[in-house]
C-alpha cells in the first residue's frame, strides 16, 4: 500500500541561475530548508515551478538530480503532466525509476478536455505505472473541472493517493470528505479560493500549498490534520496571522510574487523564466513590509535591506 502525504505539501519554485539555467545547488539548499522547517512533502515542477517553460531535457535532469539529494523523511513528488496521455505516463515512469516518491498529474493544458476524457486519462496513467499518484483539480489553469463524483471514481484506483483541490466549491470538498475516500484530501492555499479552513475542518489531510516556500513552519501548523481542538485553534490562529502573506503570494500570477520575494530575502530563487517578469517594485515592497511585520526575518534569518 502506498504512503499518503499529509500536512504541508509545498509546491517548490524552480531556482535558476542569473543566466536562466536551472540552479541545482539551489534545489539542494531549498530541500534542506524545508526538511528543517516541518514540511512533510515537496512537489518539484508543479505550476509554482514554472514547469510549462522547462524543456523536456530540463524536466528529466531535474528529476534525476533532485531525487539524489538528501530529503530525510520528506516525500518527494514530481509534476509529471505531459501534453498527452503517453507523455504523462513516460514522465511518471521516469520519476519512479529515478527514485521519486510520487507524481502529481493534472489535465493536460490548453486542450480543454471534457471530464470523461480526463477521468479515463487519469486511470490510464494509474494503470500504466505502479507508483503513488496525485491529481490536481485545477480549473483556473486548465479549464477542466472534475466533479466530486469524478474524483470518487479515480480515487478507487490503488495508485491514486492524493487530491489537490483548487475549485472555489466548499461543497465539493464536503462531498469528497463525506465519501471517506482512500486518499489524502488537500487544497490550494489561496485565500481567495477560501478552501483551507473548511477543508481542514471537514477532515482534510493538509494543504498542497505554495506559500510554504516563504513561511514553511507556519504552513505546517495550518496544514496539520485536526485531531483535537488544539489543532483547530492553532490552525485558525496561524491562518489569520499569516493572511497578509497568503494574499501577497497570490497577488500576481504564480509564482511571480513568491519567487520575487524569495530572491529579495536571500533564498535561492533567481530570475523568472521569460516571458514572466519579476514582481512590480511596489508589490515587492508590500511583500517585504509583510516579512517585517510578521518578523519572518528574525524567525528565518531572512536578509532585508535596511
mmCIF file with all atom_site columns, C-alpha atoms in Angstrom, residues 3-206:
data_model
loop_
_atom_site.group_PDB
_atom_site.id
_atom_site.type_symbol
_atom_site.label_atom_id
_atom_site.label_alt_id
_atom_site.label_comp_id
_atom_site.label_asym_id
_atom_site.label_entity_id
_atom_site.label_seq_id
_atom_site.pdbx_PDB_ins_code
_atom_site.Cartn_x
_atom_site.Cartn_y
_atom_site.Cartn_z
_atom_site.occupancy
_atom_site.B_iso_or_equiv
_atom_site.pdbx_formal_charge
_atom_site.auth_seq_id
_atom_site.auth_comp_id
_atom_site.auth_asym_id
_atom_site.auth_atom_id
_atom_site.pdbx_PDB_model_num
ATOM 1   C CA . UNK A 1 3   ? 2.125   6.014  1.714   1.00 0.00 ? 3   UNK A CA 1
ATOM 2   C CA . UNK A 1 4   ? -0.206  9.006  1.554   1.00 0.00 ? 4   UNK A CA 1
ATOM 3   C CA . UNK A 1 5   ? 1.122   12.519 2.147   1.00 0.00 ? 5   UNK A CA 1
ATOM 4   C CA . UNK A 1 6   ? -0.321  14.737 4.848   1.00 0.00 ? 6   UNK A CA 1
ATOM 5   C CA . UNK A 1 7   ? 0.462   18.077 6.465   1.00 0.00 ? 7   UNK A CA 1
ATOM 6   C CA . UNK A 1 8   ? 2.243   20.757 4.465   1.00 0.00 ? 8   UNK A CA 1
ATOM 7   C CA . UNK A 1 9   ? 2.911   19.664 0.884   1.00 0.00 ? 9   UNK A CA 1
ATOM 8   C CA . UNK A 1 10  ? 4.885   22.555 -0.628  1.00 0.00 ? 10  UNK A CA 1
ATOM 9   C CA . UNK A 1 11  ? 4.945   23.225 -4.357  1.00 0.00 ? 11  UNK A CA 1
ATOM 10  C CA . UNK A 1 12  ? 8.551   24.354 -4.715  1.00 0.00 ? 12  UNK A CA 1
ATOM 11  C CA . UNK A 1 13  ? 9.797   27.073 -7.024  1.00 0.00 ? 13  UNK A CA 1
ATOM 12  C CA . UNK A 1 14  ? 12.441  26.157 -9.587  1.00 0.00 ? 14  UNK A CA 1
ATOM 13  C CA . UNK A 1 15  ? 15.569  28.094 -8.575  1.00 0.00 ? 15  UNK A CA 1
ATOM 14  C CA . UNK A 1 16  ? 17.509  29.497 -11.501 1.00 0.00 ? 16  UNK A CA 1
ATOM 15  C CA . UNK A 1 17  ? 20.925  30.974 -12.067 1.00 0.00 ? 17  UNK A CA 1
ATOM 16  C CA . UNK A 1 18  ? 21.426  34.508 -13.342 1.00 0.00 ? 18  UNK A CA 1
ATOM 17  C CA . UNK A 1 19  ? 21.715  33.194 -16.899 1.00 0.00 ? 19  UNK A CA 1
ATOM 18  C CA . UNK A 1 20  ? 18.315  31.472 -16.622 1.00 0.00 ? 20  UNK A CA 1
ATOM 19  C CA . UNK A 1 21  ? 19.645  27.941 -16.263 1.00 0.00 ? 21  UNK A CA 1
ATOM 20  C CA . UNK A 1 22  ? 18.379  25.622 -13.534 1.00 0.00 ? 22  UNK A CA 1
ATOM 21  C CA . UNK A 1 23  ? 20.186  26.082 -10.204 1.00 0.00 ? 23  UNK A CA 1
ATOM 22  C CA . UNK A 1 24  ? 20.692  22.555 -8.886  1.00 0.00 ? 24  UNK A CA 1
ATOM 23  C CA . UNK A 1 25  ? 22.638  23.746 -5.849  1.00 0.00 ? 25  UNK A CA 1
ATOM 24  C CA . UNK A 1 26  ? 19.680  25.980 -5.074  1.00 0.00 ? 26  UNK A CA 1
ATOM 25  C CA . UNK A 1 27  ? 17.394  22.963 -5.151  1.00 0.00 ? 27  UNK A CA 1
ATOM 26  C CA . UNK A 1 28  ? 19.611  21.256 -2.596  1.00 0.00 ? 28  UNK A CA 1
ATOM 27  C CA . UNK A 1 29  ? 19.534  24.289 -0.296  1.00 0.00 ? 29  UNK A CA 1
ATOM 28  C CA . UNK A 1 30  ? 15.760  24.586 -0.546  1.00 0.00 ? 30  UNK A CA 1
ATOM 29  C CA . UNK A 1 31  ? 15.202  20.906 0.196   1.00 0.00 ? 31  UNK A CA 1
ATOM 30  C CA . UNK A 1 32  ? 17.377  21.259 3.295   1.00 0.00 ? 32  UNK A CA 1
ATOM 31  C CA . UNK A 1 33  ? 15.467  24.416 4.310   1.00 0.00 ? 33  UNK A CA 1
ATOM 32  C CA . UNK A 1 34  ? 12.150  22.591 4.127   1.00 0.00 ? 34  UNK A CA 1
ATOM 33  C CA . UNK A 1 35  ? 13.445  19.497 5.862   1.00 0.00 ? 35  UNK A CA 1
ATOM 34  C CA . UNK A 1 36  ? 14.429  21.684 8.804   1.00 0.00 ? 36  UNK A CA 1
ATOM 35  C CA . UNK A 1 37  ? 11.114  23.569 8.887   1.00 0.00 ? 37  UNK A CA 1
ATOM 36  C CA . UNK A 1 38  ? 8.493   20.803 9.152   1.00 0.00 ? 38  UNK A CA 1
ATOM 37  C CA . UNK A 1 39  ? 7.421   20.474 5.522   1.00 0.00 ? 39  UNK A CA 1
ATOM 38  C CA . UNK A 1 40  ? 6.095   16.940 5.072   1.00 0.00 ? 40  UNK A CA 1
ATOM 39  C CA . UNK A 1 41  ? 6.254   16.659 1.277   1.00 0.00 ? 41  UNK A CA 1
ATOM 40  C CA . UNK A 1 42  ? 7.663   18.600 -1.656  1.00 0.00 ? 42  UNK A CA 1
ATOM 41  C CA . UNK A 1 43  ? 6.336   18.924 -5.176  1.00 0.00 ? 43  UNK A CA 1
ATOM 42  C CA . UNK A 1 44  ? 9.007   19.768 -7.710  1.00 0.00 ? 44  UNK A CA 1
ATOM 43  C CA . UNK A 1 45  ? 7.872   21.128 -11.079 1.00 0.00 ? 45  UNK A CA 1
ATOM 44  C CA . UNK A 1 46  ? 4.302   21.985 -10.273 1.00 0.00 ? 46  UNK A CA 1
ATOM 45  C CA . UNK A 1 47  ? 2.871   25.208 -11.666 1.00 0.00 ? 47  UNK A CA 1
ATOM 46  C CA . UNK A 1 48  ? 4.863   27.098 -8.994  1.00 0.00 ? 48  UNK A CA 1
ATOM 47  C CA . UNK A 1 49  ? 7.987   25.556 -10.524 1.00 0.00 ? 49  UNK A CA 1
ATOM 48  C CA . UNK A 1 50  ? 7.384   27.189 -13.937 1.00 0.00 ? 50  UNK A CA 1
ATOM 49  C CA . UNK A 1 51  ? 7.073   23.679 -15.329 1.00 0.00 ? 51  UNK A CA 1
ATOM 50  C CA . UNK A 1 52  ? 5.403   24.719 -18.585 1.00 0.00 ? 52  UNK A CA 1
ATOM 51  C CA . UNK A 1 53  ? 8.511   26.716 -19.507 1.00 0.00 ? 53  UNK A CA 1
ATOM 52  C CA . UNK A 1 54  ? 11.035  23.972 -18.790 1.00 0.00 ? 54  UNK A CA 1
ATOM 53  C CA . UNK A 1 55  ? 12.315  21.901 -21.694 1.00 0.00 ? 55  UNK A CA 1
ATOM 54  C CA . UNK A 1 56  ? 11.766  18.117 -21.692 1.00 0.00 ? 56  UNK A CA 1
ATOM 55  C CA . UNK A 1 57  ? 15.501  17.695 -21.125 1.00 0.00 ? 57  UNK A CA 1
ATOM 56  C CA . UNK A 1 58  ? 15.418  20.043 -18.131 1.00 0.00 ? 58  UNK A CA 1
ATOM 57  C CA . UNK A 1 59  ? 12.477  18.214 -16.608 1.00 0.00 ? 59  UNK A CA 1
ATOM 58  C CA . UNK A 1 60  ? 14.264  14.890 -16.735 1.00 0.00 ? 60  UNK A CA 1
ATOM 59  C CA . UNK A 1 61  ? 17.511  16.395 -15.497 1.00 0.00 ? 61  UNK A CA 1
ATOM 60  C CA . UNK A 1 62  ? 15.723  17.975 -12.515 1.00 0.00 ? 62  UNK A CA 1
ATOM 61  C CA . UNK A 1 63  ? 14.100  14.640 -11.627 1.00 0.00 ? 63  UNK A CA 1
ATOM 62  C CA . UNK A 1 64  ? 17.403  12.771 -11.900 1.00 0.00 ? 64  UNK A CA 1
ATOM 63  C CA . UNK A 1 65  ? 19.431  15.247 -9.863  1.00 0.00 ? 65  UNK A CA 1
ATOM 64  C CA . UNK A 1 66  ? 16.963  16.216 -7.132  1.00 0.00 ? 66  UNK A CA 1
ATOM 65  C CA . UNK A 1 67  ? 15.981  12.599 -6.471  1.00 0.00 ? 67  UNK A CA 1
ATOM 66  C CA . UNK A 1 68  ? 19.591  12.049 -5.357  1.00 0.00 ? 68  UNK A CA 1
ATOM 67  C CA . UNK A 1 69  ? 19.516  14.891 -2.836  1.00 0.00 ? 69  UNK A CA 1
ATOM 68  C CA . UNK A 1 70  ? 19.067  14.322 0.907   1.00 0.00 ? 70  UNK A CA 1
ATOM 69  C CA . UNK A 1 71  ? 15.466  14.830 1.965   1.00 0.00 ? 71  UNK A CA 1
ATOM 70  C CA . UNK A 1 72  ? 15.122  12.991 5.255   1.00 0.00 ? 72  UNK A CA 1
ATOM 71  C CA . UNK A 1 73  ? 11.539  11.897 5.851   1.00 0.00 ? 73  UNK A CA 1
ATOM 72  C CA . UNK A 1 74  ? 10.040  14.339 3.349   1.00 0.00 ? 74  UNK A CA 1
ATOM 73  C CA . UNK A 1 75  ? 8.232   12.787 0.436   1.00 0.00 ? 75  UNK A CA 1
ATOM 74  C CA . UNK A 1 76  ? 9.496   13.984 -2.931  1.00 0.00 ? 76  UNK A CA 1
ATOM 75  C CA . UNK A 1 77  ? 6.873   14.246 -5.657  1.00 0.00 ? 77  UNK A CA 1
ATOM 76  C CA . UNK A 1 78  ? 7.344   15.441 -9.220  1.00 0.00 ? 78  UNK A CA 1
ATOM 77  C CA . UNK A 1 79  ? 4.941   17.226 -11.529 1.00 0.00 ? 79  UNK A CA 1
ATOM 78  C CA . UNK A 1 80  ? 4.599   14.795 -14.412 1.00 0.00 ? 80  UNK A CA 1
ATOM 79  C CA . UNK A 1 81  ? 1.774   16.168 -16.544 1.00 0.00 ? 81  UNK A CA 1
ATOM 80  C CA . UNK A 1 82  ? 2.627   15.805 -20.210 1.00 0.00 ? 82  UNK A CA 1
ATOM 81  C CA . UNK A 1 83  ? 0.930   17.226 -23.256 1.00 0.00 ? 83  UNK A CA 1
ATOM 82  C CA . UNK A 1 84  ? -0.896  13.934 -23.778 1.00 0.00 ? 84  UNK A CA 1
ATOM 83  C CA . UNK A 1 85  ? -1.526  10.626 -22.010 1.00 0.00 ? 85  UNK A CA 1
ATOM 84  C CA . UNK A 1 86  ? 1.580   8.812  -23.238 1.00 0.00 ? 86  UNK A CA 1
ATOM 85  C CA . UNK A 1 87  ? 3.805   11.761 -22.413 1.00 0.00 ? 87  UNK A CA 1
ATOM 86  C CA . UNK A 1 88  ? 2.428   11.778 -18.882 1.00 0.00 ? 88  UNK A CA 1
ATOM 87  C CA . UNK A 1 89  ? 2.962   8.042  -18.487 1.00 0.00 ? 89  UNK A CA 1
ATOM 88  C CA . UNK A 1 90  ? 6.548   8.379  -19.685 1.00 0.00 ? 90  UNK A CA 1
ATOM 89  C CA . UNK A 1 91  ? 7.310   11.094 -17.112 1.00 0.00 ? 91  UNK A CA 1
ATOM 90  C CA . UNK A 1 92  ? 5.649   9.213  -14.264 1.00 0.00 ? 92  UNK A CA 1
ATOM 91  C CA . UNK A 1 93  ? 7.651   6.113  -15.141 1.00 0.00 ? 93  UNK A CA 1
ATOM 92  C CA . UNK A 1 94  ? 10.833  8.190  -15.292 1.00 0.00 ? 94  UNK A CA 1
ATOM 93  C CA . UNK A 1 95  ? 10.146  9.714  -11.864 1.00 0.00 ? 95  UNK A CA 1
ATOM 94  C CA . UNK A 1 96  ? 9.649   6.261  -10.390 1.00 0.00 ? 96  UNK A CA 1
ATOM 95  C CA . UNK A 1 97  ? 12.800  4.847  -11.976 1.00 0.00 ? 97  UNK A CA 1
ATOM 96  C CA . UNK A 1 98  ? 14.921  7.750  -10.733 1.00 0.00 ? 98  UNK A CA 1
ATOM 97  C CA . UNK A 1 99  ? 13.827  7.302  -7.116  1.00 0.00 ? 99  UNK A CA 1
ATOM 98  C CA . UNK A 1 100 ? 10.975  9.751  -6.595  1.00 0.00 ? 100 UNK A CA 1
ATOM 99  C CA . UNK A 1 101 ? 8.268   9.100  -4.024  1.00 0.00 ? 101 UNK A CA 1
ATOM 100 C CA . UNK A 1 102 ? 5.288   10.017 -6.187  1.00 0.00 ? 102 UNK A CA 1
ATOM 101 C CA . UNK A 1 103 ? 3.916   12.064 -9.071  1.00 0.00 ? 103 UNK A CA 1
ATOM 102 C CA . UNK A 1 104 ? 1.285   14.744 -9.388  1.00 0.00 ? 104 UNK A CA 1
ATOM 103 C CA . UNK A 1 105 ? -0.675  14.996 -12.608 1.00 0.00 ? 105 UNK A CA 1
ATOM 104 C CA . UNK A 1 106 ? -3.314  17.395 -13.876 1.00 0.00 ? 106 UNK A CA 1
ATOM 105 C CA . UNK A 1 107 ? -5.384  17.597 -17.014 1.00 0.00 ? 107 UNK A CA 1
ATOM 106 C CA . UNK A 1 108 ? -3.072  18.457 -19.931 1.00 0.00 ? 108 UNK A CA 1
ATOM 107 C CA . UNK A 1 109 ? -3.232  22.184 -20.528 1.00 0.00 ? 109 UNK A CA 1
ATOM 108 C CA . UNK A 1 110 ? -4.844  24.006 -23.434 1.00 0.00 ? 110 UNK A CA 1
ATOM 109 C CA . UNK A 1 111 ? -6.867  21.096 -24.828 1.00 0.00 ? 111 UNK A CA 1
ATOM 110 C CA . UNK A 1 112 ? -9.868  21.788 -22.522 1.00 0.00 ? 112 UNK A CA 1
ATOM 111 C CA . UNK A 1 113 ? -10.865 18.129 -22.442 1.00 0.00 ? 113 UNK A CA 1
ATOM 112 C CA . UNK A 1 114 ? -14.237 17.033 -21.092 1.00 0.00 ? 114 UNK A CA 1
ATOM 113 C CA . UNK A 1 115 ? -14.445 15.339 -17.703 1.00 0.00 ? 115 UNK A CA 1
ATOM 114 C CA . UNK A 1 116 ? -14.933 11.816 -19.007 1.00 0.00 ? 116 UNK A CA 1
ATOM 115 C CA . UNK A 1 117 ? -11.787 12.100 -21.128 1.00 0.00 ? 117 UNK A CA 1
ATOM 116 C CA . UNK A 1 118 ? -9.755  13.268 -18.128 1.00 0.00 ? 118 UNK A CA 1
ATOM 117 C CA . UNK A 1 119 ? -11.105 10.515 -15.880 1.00 0.00 ? 119 UNK A CA 1
ATOM 118 C CA . UNK A 1 120 ? -10.008 7.962  -18.491 1.00 0.00 ? 120 UNK A CA 1
ATOM 119 C CA . UNK A 1 121 ? -6.625  9.718  -18.804 1.00 0.00 ? 121 UNK A CA 1
ATOM 120 C CA . UNK A 1 122 ? -6.015  9.557  -15.037 1.00 0.00 ? 122 UNK A CA 1
ATOM 121 C CA . UNK A 1 123 ? -6.999  5.908  -14.805 1.00 0.00 ? 123 UNK A CA 1
ATOM 122 C CA . UNK A 1 124 ? -4.811  5.008  -17.780 1.00 0.00 ? 124 UNK A CA 1
ATOM 123 C CA . UNK A 1 125 ? -1.814  6.672  -16.152 1.00 0.00 ? 125 UNK A CA 1
ATOM 124 C CA . UNK A 1 126 ? -2.535  4.902  -12.862 1.00 0.00 ? 126 UNK A CA 1
ATOM 125 C CA . UNK A 1 127 ? -2.828  1.572  -14.678 1.00 0.00 ? 127 UNK A CA 1
ATOM 126 C CA . UNK A 1 128 ? 0.458   2.074  -16.511 1.00 0.00 ? 128 UNK A CA 1
ATOM 127 C CA . UNK A 1 129 ? 2.801   2.662  -13.553 1.00 0.00 ? 129 UNK A CA 1
ATOM 128 C CA . UNK A 1 130 ? 2.588   1.220  -10.035 1.00 0.00 ? 130 UNK A CA 1
ATOM 129 C CA . UNK A 1 131 ? 3.502   4.450  -8.280  1.00 0.00 ? 131 UNK A CA 1
ATOM 130 C CA . UNK A 1 132 ? 1.802   6.907  -5.880  1.00 0.00 ? 132 UNK A CA 1
ATOM 131 C CA . UNK A 1 133 ? -0.075  9.446  -7.969  1.00 0.00 ? 133 UNK A CA 1
ATOM 132 C CA . UNK A 1 134 ? -1.977  12.586 -7.036  1.00 0.00 ? 134 UNK A CA 1
ATOM 133 C CA . UNK A 1 135 ? -4.456  14.525 -9.114  1.00 0.00 ? 135 UNK A CA 1
ATOM 134 C CA . UNK A 1 136 ? -4.550  18.315 -9.190  1.00 0.00 ? 136 UNK A CA 1
ATOM 135 C CA . UNK A 1 137 ? -8.039  19.560 -9.988  1.00 0.00 ? 137 UNK A CA 1
ATOM 136 C CA . UNK A 1 138 ? -7.049  22.986 -11.268 1.00 0.00 ? 138 UNK A CA 1
ATOM 137 C CA . UNK A 1 139 ? -9.707  24.548 -13.499 1.00 0.00 ? 139 UNK A CA 1
ATOM 138 C CA . UNK A 1 140 ? -8.218  28.077 -13.350 1.00 0.00 ? 140 UNK A CA 1
ATOM 139 C CA . UNK A 1 141 ? -5.185  26.758 -15.249 1.00 0.00 ? 141 UNK A CA 1
ATOM 140 C CA . UNK A 1 142 ? -6.593  24.015 -17.482 1.00 0.00 ? 142 UNK A CA 1
ATOM 141 C CA . UNK A 1 143 ? -10.376 24.675 -17.637 1.00 0.00 ? 143 UNK A CA 1
ATOM 142 C CA . UNK A 1 144 ? -11.274 21.022 -16.996 1.00 0.00 ? 144 UNK A CA 1
ATOM 143 C CA . UNK A 1 145 ? -13.039 20.784 -13.627 1.00 0.00 ? 145 UNK A CA 1
ATOM 144 C CA . UNK A 1 146 ? -13.735 17.335 -12.244 1.00 0.00 ? 146 UNK A CA 1
ATOM 145 C CA . UNK A 1 147 ? -16.933 16.902 -10.235 1.00 0.00 ? 147 UNK A CA 1
ATOM 146 C CA . UNK A 1 148 ? -16.735 15.140 -6.876  1.00 0.00 ? 148 UNK A CA 1
ATOM 147 C CA . UNK A 1 149 ? -18.290 12.054 -8.478  1.00 0.00 ? 149 UNK A CA 1
ATOM 148 C CA . UNK A 1 150 ? -15.383 12.001 -10.954 1.00 0.00 ? 150 UNK A CA 1
ATOM 149 C CA . UNK A 1 151 ? -12.968 12.295 -8.024  1.00 0.00 ? 151 UNK A CA 1
ATOM 150 C CA . UNK A 1 152 ? -14.692 9.345  -6.397  1.00 0.00 ? 152 UNK A CA 1
ATOM 151 C CA . UNK A 1 153 ? -14.100 7.253  -9.498  1.00 0.00 ? 153 UNK A CA 1
ATOM 152 C CA . UNK A 1 154 ? -10.388 7.981  -9.830  1.00 0.00 ? 154 UNK A CA 1
ATOM 153 C CA . UNK A 1 155 ? -9.787  7.608  -6.085  1.00 0.00 ? 155 UNK A CA 1
ATOM 154 C CA . UNK A 1 156 ? -10.869 3.980  -6.287  1.00 0.00 ? 156 UNK A CA 1
ATOM 155 C CA . UNK A 1 157 ? -7.615  3.195  -8.082  1.00 0.00 ? 157 UNK A CA 1
ATOM 156 C CA . UNK A 1 158 ? -4.974  1.870  -5.629  1.00 0.00 ? 158 UNK A CA 1
ATOM 157 C CA . UNK A 1 159 ? -2.283  4.101  -7.117  1.00 0.00 ? 159 UNK A CA 1
ATOM 158 C CA . UNK A 1 160 ? -4.292  7.302  -6.545  1.00 0.00 ? 160 UNK A CA 1
ATOM 159 C CA . UNK A 1 161 ? -3.177  8.675  -3.181  1.00 0.00 ? 161 UNK A CA 1
ATOM 160 C CA . UNK A 1 162 ? -3.893  12.417 -3.041  1.00 0.00 ? 162 UNK A CA 1
ATOM 161 C CA . UNK A 1 163 ? -6.282  15.044 -4.367  1.00 0.00 ? 163 UNK A CA 1
ATOM 162 C CA . UNK A 1 164 ? -5.325  18.711 -4.544  1.00 0.00 ? 164 UNK A CA 1
ATOM 163 C CA . UNK A 1 165 ? -8.491  20.750 -4.975  1.00 0.00 ? 165 UNK A CA 1
ATOM 164 C CA . UNK A 1 166 ? -8.422  24.243 -6.492  1.00 0.00 ? 166 UNK A CA 1
ATOM 165 C CA . UNK A 1 167 ? -12.040 24.968 -7.195  1.00 0.00 ? 167 UNK A CA 1
ATOM 166 C CA . UNK A 1 168 ? -13.999 27.503 -5.135  1.00 0.00 ? 168 UNK A CA 1
ATOM 167 C CA . UNK A 1 169 ? -16.622 24.941 -4.127  1.00 0.00 ? 169 UNK A CA 1
ATOM 168 C CA . UNK A 1 170 ? -16.567 24.086 -0.441  1.00 0.00 ? 170 UNK A CA 1
ATOM 169 C CA . UNK A 1 171 ? -19.485 21.792 -1.214  1.00 0.00 ? 171 UNK A CA 1
ATOM 170 C CA . UNK A 1 172 ? -17.232 19.721 -3.471  1.00 0.00 ? 172 UNK A CA 1
ATOM 171 C CA . UNK A 1 173 ? -14.700 19.298 -0.670  1.00 0.00 ? 173 UNK A CA 1
ATOM 172 C CA . UNK A 1 174 ? -17.505 18.325 1.712   1.00 0.00 ? 174 UNK A CA 1
ATOM 173 C CA . UNK A 1 175 ? -18.774 15.628 -0.631  1.00 0.00 ? 175 UNK A CA 1
ATOM 174 C CA . UNK A 1 176 ? -15.260 14.236 -1.114  1.00 0.00 ? 176 UNK A CA 1
ATOM 175 C CA . UNK A 1 177 ? -14.659 14.141 2.652   1.00 0.00 ? 177 UNK A CA 1
ATOM 176 C CA . UNK A 1 178 ? -18.085 12.627 3.321   1.00 0.00 ? 178 UNK A CA 1
ATOM 177 C CA . UNK A 1 179 ? -17.329 9.821  0.864   1.00 0.00 ? 179 UNK A CA 1
ATOM 178 C CA . UNK A 1 180 ? -14.364 8.828  3.073   1.00 0.00 ? 180 UNK A CA 1
ATOM 179 C CA . UNK A 1 181 ? -12.224 8.008  0.072   1.00 0.00 ? 181 UNK A CA 1
ATOM 180 C CA . UNK A 1 182 ? -8.902  6.222  0.484   1.00 0.00 ? 182 UNK A CA 1
ATOM 181 C CA . UNK A 1 183 ? -6.876  9.299  -0.488  1.00 0.00 ? 183 UNK A CA 1
ATOM 182 C CA . UNK A 1 184 ? -5.386  12.350 1.181   1.00 0.00 ? 184 UNK A CA 1
ATOM 183 C CA . UNK A 1 185 ? -7.632  15.338 0.619   1.00 0.00 ? 185 UNK A CA 1
ATOM 184 C CA . UNK A 1 186 ? -5.716  18.583 0.263   1.00 0.00 ? 186 UNK A CA 1
ATOM 185 C CA . UNK A 1 187 ? -6.408  22.029 -1.143  1.00 0.00 ? 187 UNK A CA 1
ATOM 186 C CA . UNK A 1 188 ? -4.681  25.036 -2.610  1.00 0.00 ? 188 UNK A CA 1
ATOM 187 C CA . UNK A 1 189 ? -3.643  27.670 -0.050  1.00 0.00 ? 189 UNK A CA 1
ATOM 188 C CA . UNK A 1 190 ? -5.084  30.635 -1.952  1.00 0.00 ? 190 UNK A CA 1
ATOM 189 C CA . UNK A 1 191 ? -7.174  32.712 0.489   1.00 0.00 ? 191 UNK A CA 1
ATOM 190 C CA . UNK A 1 192 ? -9.326  33.857 -2.418  1.00 0.00 ? 192 UNK A CA 1
ATOM 191 C CA . UNK A 1 193 ? -10.486 30.283 -3.031  1.00 0.00 ? 193 UNK A CA 1
ATOM 192 C CA . UNK A 1 194 ? -11.435 30.040 0.648   1.00 0.00 ? 194 UNK A CA 1
ATOM 193 C CA . UNK A 1 195 ? -10.866 26.288 0.908   1.00 0.00 ? 195 UNK A CA 1
ATOM 194 C CA . UNK A 1 196 ? -8.245  25.878 3.616   1.00 0.00 ? 196 UNK A CA 1
ATOM 195 C CA . UNK A 1 197 ? -10.224 26.228 6.844   1.00 0.00 ? 197 UNK A CA 1
ATOM 196 C CA . UNK A 1 198 ? -13.282 24.358 5.500   1.00 0.00 ? 198 UNK A CA 1
ATOM 197 C CA . UNK A 1 199 ? -11.073 21.557 4.148   1.00 0.00 ? 199 UNK A CA 1
ATOM 198 C CA . UNK A 1 200 ? -9.254  21.114 7.443   1.00 0.00 ? 200 UNK A CA 1
ATOM 199 C CA . UNK A 1 201 ? -12.498 21.369 9.438   1.00 0.00 ? 201 UNK A CA 1
ATOM 200 C CA . UNK A 1 202 ? -14.144 18.700 7.276   1.00 0.00 ? 202 UNK A CA 1
ATOM 201 C CA . UNK A 1 203 ? -11.323 16.234 7.888   1.00 0.00 ? 203 UNK A CA 1
ATOM 202 C CA . UNK A 1 204 ? -8.834  17.188 5.181   1.00 0.00 ? 204 UNK A CA 1
ATOM 203 C CA . UNK A 1 205 ? -5.313  15.875 5.484   1.00 0.00 ? 205 UNK A CA 1
ATOM 204 C CA . UNK A 1 206 ? -3.355  19.043 4.740   1.00 0.00 ? 206 UNK A CA 1
#
